[in-house]
Structure formats: C-alpha cells, structure tokens
C-alpha cells in the first residue's frame, strides 16, 4: 500500500485484518495522523477482494463529557454532515454528525474542521421539547435509537430513570437502532413507524416495538430452500 501518494509501497497488508498508520495532508497544508484497517475478503473460489475502512477517532472532552469524532465514510475528512459520525458520552454507539448535538441535555450548534482536531460548539437558542423513545418500547433492552430531525440526529435510547431526551422542536423519524438481550442482539432499521412531533416544552413519547413481523426473501433451487 502506498500511504503517502509518492508512488512507492510503504506498508503491506498481512492476514485477514491489518491496521495501517498514515499521515494525511489537508487542503490547507496541515498534516494529521490517520489509521485505517485493510481487510481481506474471500468471495468464493480464488476471488479475493481488499477493502479498507477508517480505524481511528478524534477524541476530546467538553463539559466533562467525552466526545469522539469519526470519519464514517472513510475519506480522510472529518465533519461532513450526515456522512461522518459523533459519539457523545460513555457510549458504544455513534450517531450521524448533524448541525446540532445534545451534550448533557443542552443543544449546541456543532462544527468541526476537516482534520477533526477542532470541534466548535455554540449554544442553540431555539425552542426545545423532549423525546422519550425508551419508556414505552415493547421489546428487549433498547441500547440505541437514532431519530432524525431536519439536518441533525439524536440517540434517544436513554439509560437510567431519566428517559426524556432534550431535542429541538419539530418532526422526527426513526433512522436506526439496536436491541440487546445477552447473548444476542438485533439491529433496527427504519420501517413503518410514523414520524414523531415534538412540541415546545412538552414530552413526545413513542409507543413502538413488538409485536414484530419478520420479512425475508427466499427461493427454491431444486429441492433446496434458500432464505436471505
């Protein structure tokens, strides 16, 4: 792999997964560290593909809260709205990065530079309400539930007694989530759940979850039934 674009090989990928450090240069000429993971994928027979994905984050803190920026589309540039991601607090999940974020139940405008070395937060002065997606969820433990507003996303799966998440007023739709019951879990994707309207000073509670309907595709190949 040529990690600096000079036409010469600088690193080799060995085995199934290899983490490769690189030094990227932004448009303004500033250099910054980056790490990506190269994975060997055998697609059948002698066919082999190599794929790469970012394997690093930029980490800092604000208001005694850990914040991690993720180049989620693996293009080496941080801060792209809806394409990159942000993890706020002690969480194992990241939501898509939006123009607004919630840090300790306060809403801020968010902007980061392309290298991910600076995150600017400015208090948002608009009206807010609360969204509760946890209390009336019928299912296993809800560990992640991202709802999308205009150009911002909020993880509304709350741990502890306070399940009401502060969000700007407006209409929200479920985008992604996850449930977990040791040792198994399942991802949630957007389906037929209606949009949730959050009004100023009020709490919007989402009734969702079970009973569940499983949708899948299948095909017969002779006497063999194949289920996707």
mmCIF file of N, CA and C in Angstrom, residues 170-217:
data_model
loop_
_atom_site.group_PDB
_atom_site.id
_atom_site.type_symbol
_atom_site.label_atom_id
_atom_site.label_comp_id
_atom_site.label_asym_id
_atom_site.label_seq_id
_atom_site.Cartn_x
_atom_site.Cartn_y
_atom_site.Cartn_z
ATOM 1 N N UNK A 170 -39.928 19.986 16.441
ATOM 2 C CA UNK A 170 -40.012 19.589 15.042
ATOM 3 C C UNK A 170 -40.454 18.157 14.900
ATOM 4 N N UNK A 171 -40.361 17.643 13.688
ATOM 5 C CA UNK A 171 -40.777 16.282 13.366
ATOM 6 C C UNK A 171 -39.551 15.375 13.285
ATOM 7 N N UNK A 172 -39.657 14.192 13.880
ATOM 8 C CA UNK A 172 -38.537 13.255 13.924
ATOM 9 C C UNK A 172 -38.960 11.877 13.428
ATOM 10 N N UNK A 173 -38.064 11.234 12.703
ATOM 11 C CA UNK A 173 -38.294 9.872 12.232
ATOM 12 C C UNK A 173 -37.161 8.955 12.699
ATOM 13 N N UNK A 174 -37.536 7.729 13.062
ATOM 14 C CA UNK A 174 -36.531 6.744 13.444
ATOM 15 C C UNK A 174 -35.655 6.408 12.252
ATOM 16 N N UNK A 175 -34.349 6.383 12.466
ATOM 17 C CA UNK A 175 -33.435 6.055 11.383
ATOM 18 C C UNK A 175 -32.711 4.741 11.614
ATOM 19 N N UNK A 176 -32.306 4.465 12.849
ATOM 20 C CA UNK A 176 -31.575 3.231 13.124
ATOM 21 C C UNK A 176 -31.570 2.973 14.631
ATOM 22 N N UNK A 177 -31.257 1.744 15.006
ATOM 23 C CA UNK A 177 -31.207 1.424 16.429
ATOM 24 C C UNK A 177 -30.689 0.026 16.661
ATOM 25 N N UNK A 178 -30.754 -0.404 17.920
ATOM 26 C CA UNK A 178 -30.286 -1.746 18.272
ATOM 27 C C UNK A 178 -30.920 -2.179 19.582
ATOM 28 N N UNK A 179 -31.288 -3.453 19.647
ATOM 29 C CA UNK A 179 -31.754 -4.058 20.897
ATOM 30 C C UNK A 179 -30.769 -5.159 21.273
ATOM 31 N N UNK A 180 -30.755 -5.488 22.561
ATOM 32 C CA UNK A 180 -29.777 -6.470 23.027
ATOM 33 C C UNK A 180 -30.345 -7.228 24.211
ATOM 34 N N UNK A 181 -30.176 -8.535 24.160
ATOM 35 C CA UNK A 181 -30.530 -9.397 25.287
ATOM 36 C C UNK A 181 -29.507 -10.527 25.304
ATOM 37 N N UNK A 182 -28.586 -10.436 26.234
ATOM 38 C CA UNK A 182 -27.455 -11.353 26.283
ATOM 39 C C UNK A 182 -27.870 -12.791 26.022
ATOM 40 N N UNK A 183 -27.205 -13.498 25.064
ATOM 41 C CA UNK A 183 -26.008 -13.072 24.341
ATOM 42 C C UNK A 183 -26.303 -12.546 22.935
ATOM 43 N N UNK A 184 -27.571 -12.295 22.613
ATOM 44 C CA UNK A 184 -27.904 -11.928 21.244
ATOM 45 C C UNK A 184 -28.440 -10.502 21.155
ATOM 46 N N UNK A 185 -28.377 -9.949 19.959
ATOM 47 C CA UNK A 185 -28.921 -8.618 19.725
ATOM 48 C C UNK A 185 -29.411 -8.513 18.299
ATOM 49 N N UNK A 186 -30.024 -7.400 17.984
ATOM 50 C CA UNK A 186 -30.518 -7.182 16.619
ATOM 51 C C UNK A 186 -30.483 -5.699 16.311
ATOM 52 N N UNK A 187 -30.156 -5.387 15.066
ATOM 53 C CA UNK A 187 -30.204 -4.000 14.620
ATOM 54 C C UNK A 187 -31.624 -3.632 14.207
ATOM 55 N N UNK A 188 -31.940 -2.358 14.354
ATOM 56 C CA UNK A 188 -33.241 -1.836 13.958
ATOM 57 C C UNK A 188 -33.021 -0.871 12.798
ATOM 58 N N UNK A 189 -33.820 -1.014 11.745
ATOM 59 C CA UNK A 189 -33.772 -0.056 10.645
ATOM 60 C C UNK A 189 -35.133 0.604 10.507
ATOM 61 N N UNK A 190 -35.174 1.722 9.812
ATOM 62 C CA UNK A 190 -36.425 2.457 9.644
ATOM 63 C C UNK A 190 -37.452 1.607 8.916
ATOM 64 N N UNK A 191 -38.671 1.605 9.446
ATOM 65 C CA UNK A 191 -39.754 0.849 8.832
ATOM 66 C C UNK A 191 -40.984 1.727 8.676
ATOM 67 N N UNK A 192 -42.102 1.268 9.214
ATOM 68 C CA UNK A 192 -43.374 1.977 9.044
ATOM 69 C C UNK A 192 -43.734 2.846 10.244
ATOM 70 N N UNK A 193 -42.813 3.009 11.187
ATOM 71 C CA UNK A 193 -43.100 3.831 12.354
ATOM 72 C C UNK A 193 -43.363 5.272 11.929
ATOM 73 N N UNK A 194 -44.508 5.855 12.317
ATOM 74 C CA UNK A 194 -44.821 7.231 11.901
ATOM 75 C C UNK A 194 -43.848 8.244 12.509
ATOM 76 N N UNK A 195 -43.820 9.413 11.924
ATOM 77 C CA UNK A 195 -42.987 10.495 12.442
ATOM 78 C C UNK A 195 -43.507 10.935 13.807
ATOM 79 N N UNK A 196 -42.604 11.445 14.631
ATOM 80 C CA UNK A 196 -42.935 11.913 15.979
ATOM 81 C C UNK A 196 -42.806 13.427 16.000
ATOM 82 N N UNK A 197 -43.835 14.126 16.433
ATOM 83 C CA UNK A 197 -43.809 15.585 16.521
ATOM 84 C C UNK A 197 -43.482 16.012 17.948
ATOM 85 N N UNK A 198 -42.435 16.804 18.094
ATOM 86 C CA UNK A 198 -42.019 17.317 19.398
ATOM 87 C C UNK A 198 -42.414 18.782 19.487
ATOM 88 N N UNK A 199 -43.202 19.124 20.507
ATOM 89 C CA UNK A 199 -43.682 20.487 20.694
ATOM 90 C C UNK A 199 -42.900 21.170 21.810
ATOM 91 N N UNK A 200 -42.919 22.487 21.809
ATOM 92 C CA UNK A 200 -42.152 23.268 22.779
ATOM 93 C C UNK A 200 -42.603 22.971 24.202
ATOM 94 N N UNK A 201 -41.642 22.611 25.052
ATOM 95 C CA UNK A 201 -41.918 22.384 26.462
ATOM 96 C C UNK A 201 -42.685 21.123 26.771
ATOM 97 N N UNK A 202 -42.925 20.257 25.785
ATOM 98 C CA UNK A 202 -43.701 19.045 26.001
ATOM 99 C C UNK A 202 -42.851 17.805 25.742
ATOM 100 N N UNK A 203 -43.364 16.651 26.197
ATOM 101 C CA UNK A 203 -42.667 15.381 26.015
ATOM 102 C C UNK A 203 -43.427 14.537 24.997
ATOM 103 N N UNK A 204 -42.753 14.140 23.934
ATOM 104 C CA UNK A 204 -43.325 13.238 22.937
ATOM 105 C C UNK A 204 -42.861 11.826 23.263
ATOM 106 N N UNK A 205 -43.819 10.935 23.572
ATOM 107 C CA UNK A 205 -43.491 9.550 23.922
ATOM 108 C C UNK A 205 -43.830 8.630 22.754
ATOM 109 N N UNK A 206 -42.871 7.797 22.399
ATOM 110 C CA UNK A 206 -43.020 6.915 21.241
ATOM 111 C C UNK A 206 -43.449 5.532 21.715
ATOM 112 N N UNK A 207 -44.596 5.057 21.242
ATOM 113 C CA UNK A 207 -45.030 3.685 21.505
ATOM 114 C C UNK A 207 -44.616 2.834 20.314
ATOM 115 N N UNK A 208 -43.688 1.936 20.524
ATOM 116 C CA UNK A 208 -43.191 1.128 19.408
ATOM 117 C C UNK A 208 -42.575 -0.158 19.917
ATOM 118 N N UNK A 209 -42.081 -0.967 18.974
ATOM 119 C CA UNK A 209 -41.537 -2.269 19.346
ATOM 120 C C UNK A 209 -42.493 -3.377 18.935
ATOM 121 N N UNK A 210 -42.623 -4.407 19.793
ATOM 122 C CA UNK A 210 -43.478 -5.553 19.485
ATOM 123 C C UNK A 210 -44.952 -5.204 19.473
ATOM 124 N N UNK A 211 -45.804 -6.085 18.918
ATOM 125 C CA UNK A 211 -45.419 -7.359 18.275
ATOM 126 C C UNK A 211 -44.685 -7.138 16.958
ATOM 127 N N UNK A 212 -43.797 -8.069 16.626
ATOM 128 C CA UNK A 212 -42.931 -7.926 15.469
ATOM 129 C C UNK A 212 -43.395 -8.789 14.303
ATOM 130 N N UNK A 213 -43.108 -8.315 13.104
ATOM 131 C CA UNK A 213 -43.356 -9.082 11.883
ATOM 132 C C UNK A 213 -42.027 -9.221 11.165
ATOM 133 N N UNK A 214 -41.654 -10.452 10.854
ATOM 134 C CA UNK A 214 -40.369 -10.706 10.198
ATOM 135 C C UNK A 214 -40.586 -10.798 8.692
ATOM 136 N N UNK A 215 -39.837 -10.000 7.945
ATOM 137 C CA UNK A 215 -39.893 -10.029 6.489
ATOM 138 C C UNK A 215 -38.568 -10.563 5.958
ATOM 139 N N UNK A 216 -38.640 -11.509 5.026
ATOM 140 C CA UNK A 216 -37.418 -12.075 4.462
ATOM 141 C C UNK A 216 -37.714 -12.596 3.060
ATOM 142 N N UNK A 217 -36.668 -12.763 2.277
ATOM 143 C CA UNK A 217 -36.813 -13.301 0.928
ATOM 144 C C UNK A 217 -36.329 -14.745 0.898
#
